[in-house]
XYZ file of C-alpha atoms in Angstrom:
709
model
C -30.742 69.942 3.083
C -30.600 68.532 -0.489
C -27.954 71.120 -1.401
C -25.663 69.606 1.210
C -25.365 66.524 -0.959
C -25.238 68.143 -4.392
C -21.417 68.182 -4.363
C -21.555 64.367 -4.249
C -22.947 64.307 -7.763
C -20.250 66.630 -9.124
C -17.430 64.305 -8.034
C -16.316 60.947 -9.314
C -17.810 57.726 -7.919
C -14.899 55.385 -8.584
C -16.600 52.281 -7.183
C -19.649 52.621 -9.427
C -17.444 53.182 -12.460
C -15.492 50.017 -11.680
C -18.693 47.996 -11.306
C -19.934 49.367 -14.618
C -16.723 48.326 -16.378
C -16.760 44.842 -14.884
C -20.392 44.380 -15.850
C -19.595 45.306 -19.438
C -16.890 42.607 -19.497
C -19.573 39.969 -18.871
C -21.926 41.131 -21.625
C -21.129 38.217 -23.933
C -21.835 35.695 -21.161
C -25.592 36.346 -21.160
C -28.239 34.118 -22.658
C -28.191 30.545 -23.977
C -25.723 31.464 -26.737
C -22.627 32.460 -24.804
C -19.274 33.535 -26.122
C -16.391 31.867 -24.324
C -13.472 34.040 -23.265
C -9.768 33.362 -22.837
C -8.140 34.969 -19.819
C -4.376 35.262 -20.255
C -1.914 35.567 -17.384
C 0.703 38.049 -18.558
C 3.304 36.776 -16.089
C 3.131 33.113 -17.165
C 1.433 33.427 -20.586
C -0.994 30.713 -19.489
C -4.626 31.023 -20.533
C -7.932 29.913 -19.055
C -11.157 29.358 -21.000
C -14.225 30.661 -19.175
C -17.903 30.879 -20.027
C -19.448 32.170 -16.792
C -19.303 35.359 -14.787
C -18.145 33.478 -11.710
C -15.047 32.104 -13.462
C -14.414 35.460 -15.106
C -14.222 37.351 -11.828
C -12.441 34.465 -10.112
C -9.571 34.581 -12.604
C -9.154 38.362 -12.669
C -6.642 40.219 -10.524
C -9.025 42.135 -8.275
C -7.343 44.900 -6.316
C -10.192 47.327 -5.623
C -12.788 47.213 -2.872
C -15.754 47.309 -5.252
C -14.336 44.416 -7.272
C -13.843 42.399 -4.099
C -17.447 43.066 -3.081
C -18.577 41.925 -6.511
C -16.492 38.772 -6.195
C -17.998 37.955 -2.795
C -21.510 38.559 -4.127
C -20.929 36.230 -7.073
C -19.449 33.603 -4.771
C -22.532 33.762 -2.562
C -24.817 33.336 -5.581
C -22.730 30.450 -6.908
C -22.561 28.698 -3.553
C -26.316 28.824 -3.075
C -27.682 28.382 -6.605
C -24.862 27.548 -9.101
C -26.755 29.697 -11.638
C -27.634 33.352 -12.202
C -24.106 34.753 -11.877
C -24.002 36.205 -15.397
C -27.311 37.965 -14.817
C -26.026 39.322 -11.526
C -22.799 40.628 -13.063
C -24.483 42.295 -16.023
C -27.265 43.966 -14.023
C -24.760 45.189 -11.433
C -22.858 46.898 -14.233
C -25.984 48.225 -15.971
C -27.517 49.616 -12.784
C -24.188 51.150 -11.779
C -24.251 53.110 -15.031
C -27.881 54.051 -14.355
C -27.015 55.350 -10.882
C -24.133 57.381 -12.310
C -26.552 58.998 -14.760
C -28.890 59.864 -11.890
C -26.020 61.427 -9.953
C -25.104 63.544 -12.978
C -28.644 64.916 -12.889
C -28.155 65.981 -9.236
C -30.619 63.448 -7.860
C -30.051 62.882 -4.110
C -28.587 59.562 -3.082
C -31.472 58.883 -0.721
C -33.990 59.227 -3.552
C -31.989 56.834 -5.747
C -31.823 54.240 -2.990
C -35.494 54.413 -2.037
C -36.995 54.527 -5.535
C -34.761 51.802 -7.007
C -35.370 49.478 -4.077
C -39.113 49.954 -4.198
C -39.086 49.601 -7.978
C -37.345 46.233 -7.819
C -39.692 45.027 -5.080
C -42.633 46.006 -7.260
C -41.124 44.056 -10.184
C -40.679 40.917 -8.093
C -44.341 41.061 -7.120
C -45.517 41.800 -10.650
C -43.741 38.874 -12.321
C -45.379 36.307 -10.060
C -48.077 35.977 -12.712
C -45.475 34.395 -15.021
C -44.771 31.536 -12.611
C -45.838 28.016 -13.551
C -45.964 24.973 -11.318
C -43.547 22.238 -12.346
C -46.406 19.724 -12.454
C -48.221 21.760 -15.105
C -45.003 22.368 -17.027
C -44.051 18.676 -16.999
C -47.496 17.619 -18.224
C -47.425 20.209 -20.973
C -43.929 19.221 -22.104
C -44.790 15.512 -22.099
C -47.944 16.223 -24.100
C -45.957 18.256 -26.615
C -43.449 15.416 -26.936
C -46.179 12.897 -27.711
C -47.620 15.223 -30.351
C -44.178 15.632 -31.878
C -43.738 11.874 -32.060
C -47.084 11.358 -33.791
C -46.272 14.083 -36.307
C -42.854 12.635 -37.080
C -44.143 9.071 -37.436
C -46.615 10.306 -40.004
C -43.816 11.930 -41.993
C -41.486 8.967 -42.268
C -38.963 6.793 -40.526
C -37.574 8.141 -37.291
C -34.193 6.742 -38.247
C -33.974 9.094 -41.217
C -31.628 11.980 -40.318
C -33.869 14.543 -41.983
C -36.606 13.853 -39.438
C -34.440 14.449 -36.382
C -35.507 16.943 -33.748
C -35.271 20.628 -34.594
C -33.512 21.146 -31.286
C -30.505 19.240 -32.542
C -30.439 21.230 -35.765
C -29.939 24.431 -33.835
C -27.381 23.137 -31.318
C -24.297 21.540 -32.922
C -23.935 17.919 -31.937
C -20.789 16.765 -30.138
C -18.097 15.308 -32.302
C -18.638 11.759 -33.518
C -16.165 8.905 -33.662
C -15.702 7.243 -37.085
C -18.437 4.869 -38.203
C -18.813 2.121 -40.735
C -21.741 2.991 -42.959
C -21.824 -0.271 -44.952
C -23.669 -2.229 -42.279
C -25.901 0.586 -41.082
C -29.452 -0.702 -40.625
C -32.244 1.830 -40.868
C -35.486 -0.077 -40.747
C -35.439 -2.287 -37.657
C -36.912 -0.073 -34.952
C -37.736 -2.966 -32.641
C -34.165 -4.192 -32.748
C -32.801 -0.732 -32.021
C -34.916 -0.131 -28.968
C -33.676 -3.309 -27.312
C -30.095 -2.663 -28.258
C -29.939 0.316 -25.915
C -31.080 0.390 -22.310
C -33.631 3.046 -21.311
C -30.905 4.750 -19.332
C -29.079 5.233 -22.618
C -32.154 6.503 -24.383
C -30.891 10.066 -24.368
C -27.423 9.269 -25.696
C -25.469 6.838 -27.795
C -26.193 3.242 -28.534
C -23.219 2.087 -26.536
C -20.766 3.811 -24.338
C -17.243 3.991 -25.767
C -15.908 4.324 -22.221
C -16.521 1.439 -19.850
C -14.729 -0.705 -17.309
C -12.625 -3.513 -18.650
C -14.692 -6.628 -19.075
C -17.999 -4.887 -18.407
C -20.359 -4.212 -21.287
C -23.042 -2.431 -19.263
C -21.292 0.224 -17.247
C -22.248 3.294 -19.195
C -25.804 4.517 -18.954
C -25.465 7.156 -21.647
C -22.952 8.504 -24.077
C -23.310 12.108 -24.983
C -23.169 12.387 -28.747
C -23.406 9.257 -30.873
C -27.158 9.295 -31.433
C -29.495 11.592 -33.285
C -32.625 11.892 -31.175
C -36.084 12.477 -32.449
C -38.746 14.364 -30.553
C -39.383 11.123 -28.638
C -35.702 10.257 -28.330
C -35.717 7.110 -30.418
C -32.229 6.001 -31.241
C -30.309 6.290 -34.476
C -27.214 4.120 -34.272
C -23.940 5.367 -35.702
C -21.670 2.531 -34.558
C -22.332 -0.362 -36.916
C -20.196 -2.793 -34.938
C -22.870 -2.864 -32.259
C -25.152 -4.717 -34.673
C -22.952 -7.749 -34.113
C -23.374 -10.530 -31.584
C -22.482 -8.010 -28.898
C -26.115 -6.900 -28.898
C -27.443 -10.058 -27.291
C -24.839 -10.169 -24.535
C -25.207 -6.439 -23.975
C -28.971 -6.706 -23.633
C -28.808 -9.644 -21.241
C -26.146 -8.007 -19.057
C -28.131 -4.789 -18.862
C -31.222 -6.629 -17.731
C -29.312 -8.126 -14.818
C -27.492 -4.879 -14.025
C -30.579 -2.704 -13.837
C -32.840 -5.250 -12.211
C -35.136 -5.949 -15.138
C -35.605 -2.307 -15.981
C -36.277 -3.067 -19.648
C -38.935 -5.652 -19.036
C -40.803 -3.554 -16.512
C -41.192 -0.238 -18.307
C -41.455 1.475 -21.639
C -38.518 1.271 -23.979
C -38.707 5.042 -24.271
C -38.954 6.297 -20.692
C -38.710 9.924 -21.797
C -42.331 9.738 -22.945
C -43.479 9.602 -19.336
C -40.528 11.289 -17.661
C -41.687 14.802 -16.847
C -38.417 15.582 -15.105
C -36.477 14.684 -18.234
C -38.451 17.175 -20.289
C -38.198 19.775 -17.531
C -34.423 19.344 -17.551
C -34.383 20.028 -21.287
C -36.517 23.153 -20.826
C -34.078 24.416 -18.195
C -30.970 23.503 -20.194
C -30.975 26.678 -22.332
C -29.384 24.793 -25.207
C -26.737 22.731 -23.386
C -27.386 19.534 -25.323
C -24.638 17.270 -23.982
C -25.334 18.060 -20.343
C -29.079 17.631 -20.713
C -28.641 14.140 -22.167
C -26.487 13.148 -19.222
C -28.933 14.655 -16.736
C -31.936 13.015 -18.387
C -30.235 9.665 -18.015
C -29.559 10.348 -14.336
C -33.160 11.423 -13.769
C -34.506 8.304 -15.463
C -32.384 6.010 -13.323
C -33.168 7.838 -10.087
C -36.897 7.814 -10.800
C -36.847 4.069 -11.355
C -34.815 3.572 -8.188
C -37.175 5.817 -6.245
C -40.119 3.656 -7.258
C -38.332 0.603 -5.888
C -36.874 2.097 -2.709
C -39.193 5.000 -1.946
C -36.318 7.497 -1.954
C -36.155 10.972 -3.458
C -36.828 11.097 -7.201
C -33.919 13.485 -7.799
C -30.999 13.543 -5.401
C -28.072 15.861 -6.138
C -26.048 14.273 -3.331
C -25.835 11.039 -5.333
C -24.278 12.725 -8.379
C -20.538 13.245 -8.860
C -18.398 14.175 -11.848
C -15.138 12.897 -13.262
C -13.311 14.756 -16.044
C -11.289 12.725 -18.550
C -8.769 14.747 -20.512
C -7.725 13.092 -23.753
C -10.968 11.535 -25.004
C -13.467 13.187 -27.400
C -16.518 14.868 -25.908
C -18.736 12.216 -27.496
C -17.309 9.790 -24.916
C -19.073 11.615 -22.083
C -21.352 9.199 -20.256
C -23.014 8.347 -16.959
C -21.912 5.369 -14.910
C -23.174 3.588 -11.834
C -20.746 3.928 -8.959
C -17.857 6.278 -8.317
C -15.473 6.957 -11.204
C -12.256 8.817 -10.434
C -8.634 9.102 -11.532
C -5.706 7.490 -9.725
C -1.954 7.331 -10.225
C -0.633 4.729 -12.710
C 1.253 3.014 -9.907
C -2.064 1.923 -8.409
C -3.181 0.189 -11.603
C -1.445 -3.038 -10.571
C -3.292 -2.976 -7.245
C -6.613 -2.438 -9.002
C -6.018 -5.373 -11.344
C -5.169 -7.528 -8.328
C -8.390 -6.508 -6.558
C -10.756 -6.797 -9.534
C -13.756 -9.132 -9.132
C -13.113 -9.453 -5.393
C -15.374 -8.261 -2.559
C -13.332 -5.669 -0.705
C -13.223 -4.485 2.881
C -13.492 -0.695 2.842
C -12.516 2.029 5.312
C -13.703 5.659 5.117
C -11.616 8.621 6.295
C -13.315 11.950 7.020
C -10.171 14.081 6.812
C -6.559 13.926 5.636
C -4.578 10.736 5.913
C -1.309 12.242 7.111
C 0.681 12.429 10.301
C 0.290 16.204 10.686
C -3.489 16.312 10.180
C -5.649 17.502 13.072
C -9.414 17.834 12.941
C -11.153 21.197 12.969
C -11.271 22.595 16.509
C -8.320 20.570 17.744
C -6.360 22.400 20.441
C -2.864 21.326 21.300
C -2.188 20.907 25.030
C -0.618 23.959 26.661
C 2.805 23.989 28.349
C 3.894 20.886 26.413
C 6.910 20.832 24.147
C 7.400 18.122 21.534
C 11.020 17.088 21.023
C 11.709 15.319 17.745
C 14.434 12.708 17.975
C 16.534 11.605 15.056
C 15.764 8.366 13.208
C 16.985 5.186 14.788
C 19.098 2.719 12.804
C 16.049 0.491 12.347
C 14.000 3.398 10.931
C 14.952 4.755 7.545
C 13.618 8.281 8.186
C 11.522 10.391 10.506
C 7.878 9.302 10.449
C 8.501 5.643 9.664
C 7.002 4.653 12.979
C 3.744 6.396 12.064
C 3.766 4.842 8.597
C 4.338 1.400 10.030
C 1.613 1.768 12.634
C -0.940 3.009 10.056
C -0.112 0.136 7.737
C -0.430 -2.313 10.638
C -3.917 -0.967 11.404
C -5.069 -1.485 7.826
C -3.588 -4.961 7.588
C -4.910 -6.039 10.968
C -8.486 -5.356 9.811
C -7.765 -6.750 6.312
C -8.738 -3.457 4.636
C -8.315 -3.482 0.841
C -9.795 -0.096 -0.032
C -9.557 3.284 1.729
C -11.547 6.335 0.612
C -10.147 9.576 2.030
C -11.955 12.903 2.005
C -8.732 14.930 2.066
C -5.125 14.437 1.028
C -3.073 11.272 1.450
C 0.540 11.037 2.577
C 2.619 9.967 -0.426
C 4.891 7.721 1.648
C 1.893 5.896 3.096
C 0.414 5.578 -0.396
C 3.586 3.857 -1.594
C 3.535 1.393 1.276
C -0.140 0.627 0.690
C 0.526 -0.056 -2.998
C 3.309 -2.449 -2.022
C 0.822 -4.318 0.204
C -2.046 -4.352 -2.368
C -4.127 -1.743 -0.550
C -5.868 0.853 -2.721
C -6.077 4.363 -1.229
C -8.093 7.056 -3.045
C -7.946 10.650 -1.850
C -9.955 13.844 -2.486
C -13.290 12.029 -2.215
C -16.378 14.153 -1.589
C -18.453 13.792 1.531
C -21.400 12.597 -0.557
C -19.357 9.683 -1.895
C -18.315 8.714 1.634
C -21.940 8.829 2.729
C -23.101 6.710 -0.214
C -20.518 3.965 0.359
C -21.109 4.115 4.083
C -24.786 3.332 3.552
C -24.074 0.601 0.987
C -21.258 -1.194 2.851
C -22.086 -0.319 6.495
C -18.693 1.368 6.840
C -18.430 4.225 9.339
C -16.148 7.211 8.620
C -13.351 7.905 11.088
C -11.239 11.024 11.504
C -7.976 9.224 12.314
C -6.915 5.763 11.242
C -6.151 4.897 14.875
C -9.905 5.099 15.541
C -10.596 2.257 13.114
C -12.197 -0.877 14.543
C -14.048 -3.890 13.201
C -17.405 -2.115 13.343
C -16.123 0.739 11.174
C -14.952 -1.495 8.322
C -17.480 -2.100 5.553
C -17.784 -5.004 3.140
C -19.058 -5.523 -0.387
C -17.202 -2.855 -2.351
C -15.665 -3.610 -5.745
C -13.103 -1.836 -7.885
C -12.131 -2.070 -11.545
C -10.132 -0.251 -14.188
C -11.800 1.699 -16.931
C -10.836 1.357 -20.555
C -12.145 2.891 -23.750
C -13.460 0.518 -26.398
C -10.194 1.072 -28.274
C -7.958 1.164 -25.199
C -7.430 4.935 -25.325
C -8.593 5.458 -21.767
C -5.243 4.183 -20.587
C -3.463 6.949 -22.529
C -4.825 9.878 -20.540
C -1.411 10.906 -19.269
C -0.405 10.614 -15.642
C -3.792 9.407 -14.344
C -5.815 6.232 -14.818
C -9.640 6.023 -14.604
C -11.051 3.609 -12.055
C -14.559 2.752 -10.910
C -15.568 1.866 -7.357
C -19.002 0.345 -6.850
C -21.060 -1.406 -4.217
C -24.371 -3.194 -4.368
C -27.208 -0.978 -3.181
C -25.553 2.377 -3.748
C -27.365 4.890 -5.918
C -24.223 6.861 -6.660
C -23.909 8.013 -10.279
C -20.854 9.560 -11.939
C -21.106 11.866 -14.923
C -17.896 11.170 -16.835
C -17.110 14.342 -18.804
C -14.490 13.899 -21.491
C -12.725 16.405 -23.718
C -9.527 16.642 -25.703
C -9.031 20.334 -24.902
C -7.441 20.976 -21.509
C -8.896 24.474 -21.210
C -12.450 23.110 -21.533
C -12.300 20.716 -18.585
C -13.554 23.217 -16.048
C -15.985 24.696 -18.570
C -17.896 21.497 -19.304
C -17.982 20.578 -15.622
C -19.438 23.986 -14.690
C -22.066 23.683 -17.421
C -23.126 20.262 -16.197
C -23.469 21.334 -12.563
C -25.351 24.475 -13.583
C -27.995 22.351 -15.265
C -28.133 19.894 -12.366
C -28.822 22.671 -9.886
C -31.341 24.370 -12.159
C -33.423 21.211 -12.019
C -32.763 20.838 -8.295
C -33.936 24.366 -7.497
C -36.943 24.044 -9.798
C -38.068 20.984 -7.846
C -37.369 22.768 -4.574
C -39.330 25.878 -5.598
C -42.049 23.700 -7.195
C -42.428 26.413 -9.828
C -40.531 28.008 -12.685
C -40.593 31.265 -14.614
C -41.452 31.552 -18.267
C -38.071 31.932 -19.967
C -36.802 33.431 -23.176
C -36.834 36.977 -21.789
C -40.484 36.891 -20.706
C -39.845 37.888 -17.100
C -37.392 40.659 -17.946
C -39.743 42.068 -20.598
C -42.580 42.243 -18.084
C -40.279 43.964 -15.573
C -39.326 46.538 -18.198
C -42.950 47.128 -19.164
C -44.020 47.418 -15.538
C -41.280 49.875 -14.550
C -41.940 52.077 -17.560
C -45.629 52.118 -16.726
C -44.822 53.222 -13.175
C -42.434 55.874 -14.456
C -45.061 57.314 -16.798
C -47.584 57.756 -14.011
C -47.842 61.405 -12.901
C -46.032 62.193 -9.666
C -48.639 62.968 -7.031
C -47.861 64.897 -3.863
C -46.918 62.671 -1.014
C -49.978 61.614 0.921
C -50.192 61.212 4.632
C -49.924 57.444 4.336
C -46.763 57.757 2.225
C -45.212 60.084 4.784
C -45.876 57.575 7.545
C -44.235 54.751 5.575
C -40.964 56.623 4.973
C -38.503 57.797 7.661
C -39.088 61.498 6.990
C -41.412 63.820 5.032
C -38.408 65.152 3.095
C -37.426 61.679 1.920
C -40.998 60.982 0.766
C -41.132 64.264 -1.146
C -37.693 63.700 -2.671
C -38.689 60.221 -3.770
C -41.789 61.512 -5.549
C -39.938 64.378 -7.172
C -37.280 62.207 -8.784
C -39.385 59.070 -9.045
C -39.861 59.063 -12.806
C -36.195 59.688 -13.654
C -34.903 56.999 -11.267
C -37.438 54.428 -12.461
C -36.457 55.088 -16.067
C -32.831 54.506 -15.080
C -33.821 51.231 -13.425
C -35.739 50.221 -16.543
C -32.674 50.985 -18.632
C -30.891 48.078 -16.967
C -33.609 45.647 -18.048
C -33.523 47.010 -21.587
C -29.744 46.618 -21.810
C -30.132 43.060 -20.526
C -32.682 42.095 -23.189
C -30.678 43.805 -25.924
C -27.523 41.924 -24.942
C -29.346 38.578 -24.989
C -30.781 39.302 -28.448
C -27.373 40.273 -29.804
C -25.655 37.227 -28.300
C -28.301 34.925 -29.790
C -27.811 36.517 -33.233
C -31.441 37.635 -33.215
C -30.267 41.213 -33.739
C -27.309 42.467 -35.754
C -26.636 45.434 -33.479
C -27.670 46.875 -30.152
C -29.793 49.457 -31.969
C -31.706 46.738 -33.784
C -32.127 44.819 -30.526
C -33.530 47.891 -28.786
C -35.948 48.316 -31.702
C -37.199 44.757 -31.243
C -37.690 45.321 -27.513
C -39.518 48.619 -28.118
C -41.765 46.875 -30.649
C -42.813 44.296 -28.045
C -43.303 46.991 -25.413
C -45.626 48.916 -27.709
C -47.667 45.859 -28.578
C -47.877 44.923 -24.894
C -49.116 48.418 -24.035
C -51.646 48.366 -26.859
C -52.895 44.993 -25.667
C -53.864 46.531 -22.348
C -52.423 43.633 -20.358
C -48.642 43.194 -20.801
C -48.637 39.892 -18.941
C -51.361 38.461 -21.196
C -49.473 39.601 -24.295
C -46.207 38.085 -23.053
C -47.912 34.793 -22.179
C -49.490 34.657 -25.627
C -46.181 35.324 -27.369
C -44.445 32.746 -25.186
C -46.970 30.071 -26.146
C -46.503 30.962 -29.807
C -42.749 30.704 -29.387
C -42.289 34.180 -30.827
C -41.194 36.117 -27.755
C -38.233 38.357 -28.629
C -37.790 36.311 -31.795
C -38.443 36.742 -35.447
C -41.416 34.420 -35.358
C -39.450 31.374 -34.220
C -39.227 29.511 -30.960
C -36.787 30.053 -28.113
C -34.128 27.926 -29.829
C -35.057 28.515 -33.430
C -37.828 26.711 -35.318
C -38.886 24.412 -32.492
C -42.353 25.944 -32.354
C -44.490 24.876 -29.446
C -42.600 21.676 -28.763
C -39.696 23.172 -26.841
C -40.258 25.878 -24.271
C -37.617 27.594 -22.164
C -38.028 28.085 -18.418
C -35.987 29.759 -15.674
C -35.579 29.271 -11.936
C -37.679 31.541 -9.741
C -35.630 31.998 -6.584
C -32.225 31.992 -8.286
C -33.282 34.669 -10.780
C -34.928 37.020 -8.283
C -32.022 36.626 -5.857
C -29.604 37.552 -8.633
C -31.624 40.752 -9.210
C -31.691 41.665 -5.543
C -28.018 40.939 -5.001
C -27.083 43.008 -8.037
C -29.056 46.059 -6.878
C -27.982 45.681 -3.248
C -24.351 45.627 -4.372
C -24.813 48.765 -6.464
C -26.529 50.643 -3.634
C -23.880 49.553 -1.138
C -21.088 50.834 -3.403
C -23.086 54.036 -3.959
C -23.380 54.669 -0.233
C -19.713 53.812 0.335
C -18.594 56.161 -2.426
C -20.786 58.886 -0.958
C -19.236 58.492 2.485
C -15.740 58.675 1.001
C -16.535 61.834 -0.963
C -18.508 63.755 1.656
C -16.929 62.359 4.806
C -18.704 60.576 7.654
C -19.832 63.740 9.429
C -21.536 65.337 6.451
C -23.077 61.989 5.535
C -24.376 61.276 9.031
C -27.802 62.745 8.342
C -28.177 60.747 5.122
C -27.226 57.556 6.936
C -29.883 58.226 9.555
C -32.463 58.312 6.771
C -31.518 55.058 5.077
C -29.922 52.938 7.804
C -33.180 51.656 9.207
C -34.838 51.132 5.873
C -32.402 49.160 3.720
C -30.061 46.283 4.337
C -27.823 45.812 1.331
C -25.859 42.555 1.576
């Protein structure tokens, strides 16, 4: 029977080769130190900057079946976790190459499928010893932060740049706006801590981007402060030492409900989630500052209202193209971009309590809700416009405008698109309509204003209209926010809403999507860590243990299949075949882990070449084997901060004060999806080469045992 499938190995497996090539294209996207790529459209000469496997595959012209399967697998991973796509892509490519090597050695497909699947399952069980509860991790990180603060205070002033955190030395800070150094004050720590609200404790002293006339909108600005291990502030904008400080402090106290007077001036000292976010950030400094600010605010709000301490549904993003990245900040309320023609309406509505309507769909005449069925045997005859009506559809426009005016609605938030003609009429009547609003924003304003979403504007009644919303224009401190091009930033807020907007700014158009993806990746890493209530040791610890475990299994002598083994597998032949080729297949599986670790080391500049990286990995494997307990060795090296490093911590010379952690479920699901994809393509290629009849017996062996996607 095995000879019937030997001709499979002598022919080309096109699908596996394509997966291997695509996986190689994502090699530079692994690890905390990624290399961005430009994807160029040859037909239009337009380019896109990407830094994730999901965007890479999304922007490629995929014409093959295996590439489409890979795209769908990455989309599923992104939809569920928002992280782990680069790992999935690389391992899919590495294991495709490993399977091709097994086929060249005339190993039956059934043996490859069974041994690789069981090997991965064994790895997932083995690495459970490297899981840590988030409570233990948060306590440890907070304790390390306190120790760092005590050490730095003993060495000198925290405002001295040379005593800033090692983390910031390794990760380049975002660009700074010009400062005036003549009035820079370095000794007044007490003054500095009251100059900035706790919600700004992870960012700049004052937000350069804020609504006109409001000095307290921004909770954090991403790059104008040098943080110490305890995140004390070093001011770089000397103008904020003026009389603005007193008014700013008083306005912040009223805005945040006495937050300053009721808690520590440095909330990060007791914010375990803030430290956990940094440990999960993998070096993304700007995003982690924004997220730490969000976490601090939500924790304080949770203590007052008894709500969830971290709620992803209350976080939205707004990308500003044209401002430096140091202007990135977090703001209470909903910040979005509108057309310049609506600026006059916003100025007219500023400082006024508005009546708000929420639309759960498109605001257009042709829109019909999902599941709508037109009546059968009915024909609609369109008549020409009457002399009183300027054009077709004016009757609908007039009726919609009458509905809004009859209920005195000033603000309309629409989940979908908005008819341009209706938008123009609303602007003429001082009604602000904002489209493309997420469902979470509608829900937040519905709870804060008692407004109820409707599908069609004709369903609007007095009970559906909410009250208490406010709207205002946003301006930079130098007025540059109004020069963003065709769009104008605006903020919508309501008392009682916990909605927060991460305003992500950049001057490079190709980076807009990049910085937004990086922010959401970090947000969901923290979200999934809290959901799992545990995290993995990071920095390559889990992958190194997988590699050590698989190699140990491969080195075990192959014993004849026992009676119990025969009962577990569909047939005695499959059990015998699995044992015969077990060592070779497991070594191929281990090769994928080794390629993964080598790529991460090369990307992080810890190794000059792949050969040197493999030498480093082999060195750790030998020491782990000599130790007798690989997991104990890996845990020891992780605590020392020397795992897969030249004696330094995960991000350089941070020592014990900055550990790296990974998500549990997202990582293991990326492994499983990668291997399932490879085995599915392997089986599909085999059916194409041998034909369905000759492959019928093989399918009978594996169909009841494995489910791939």
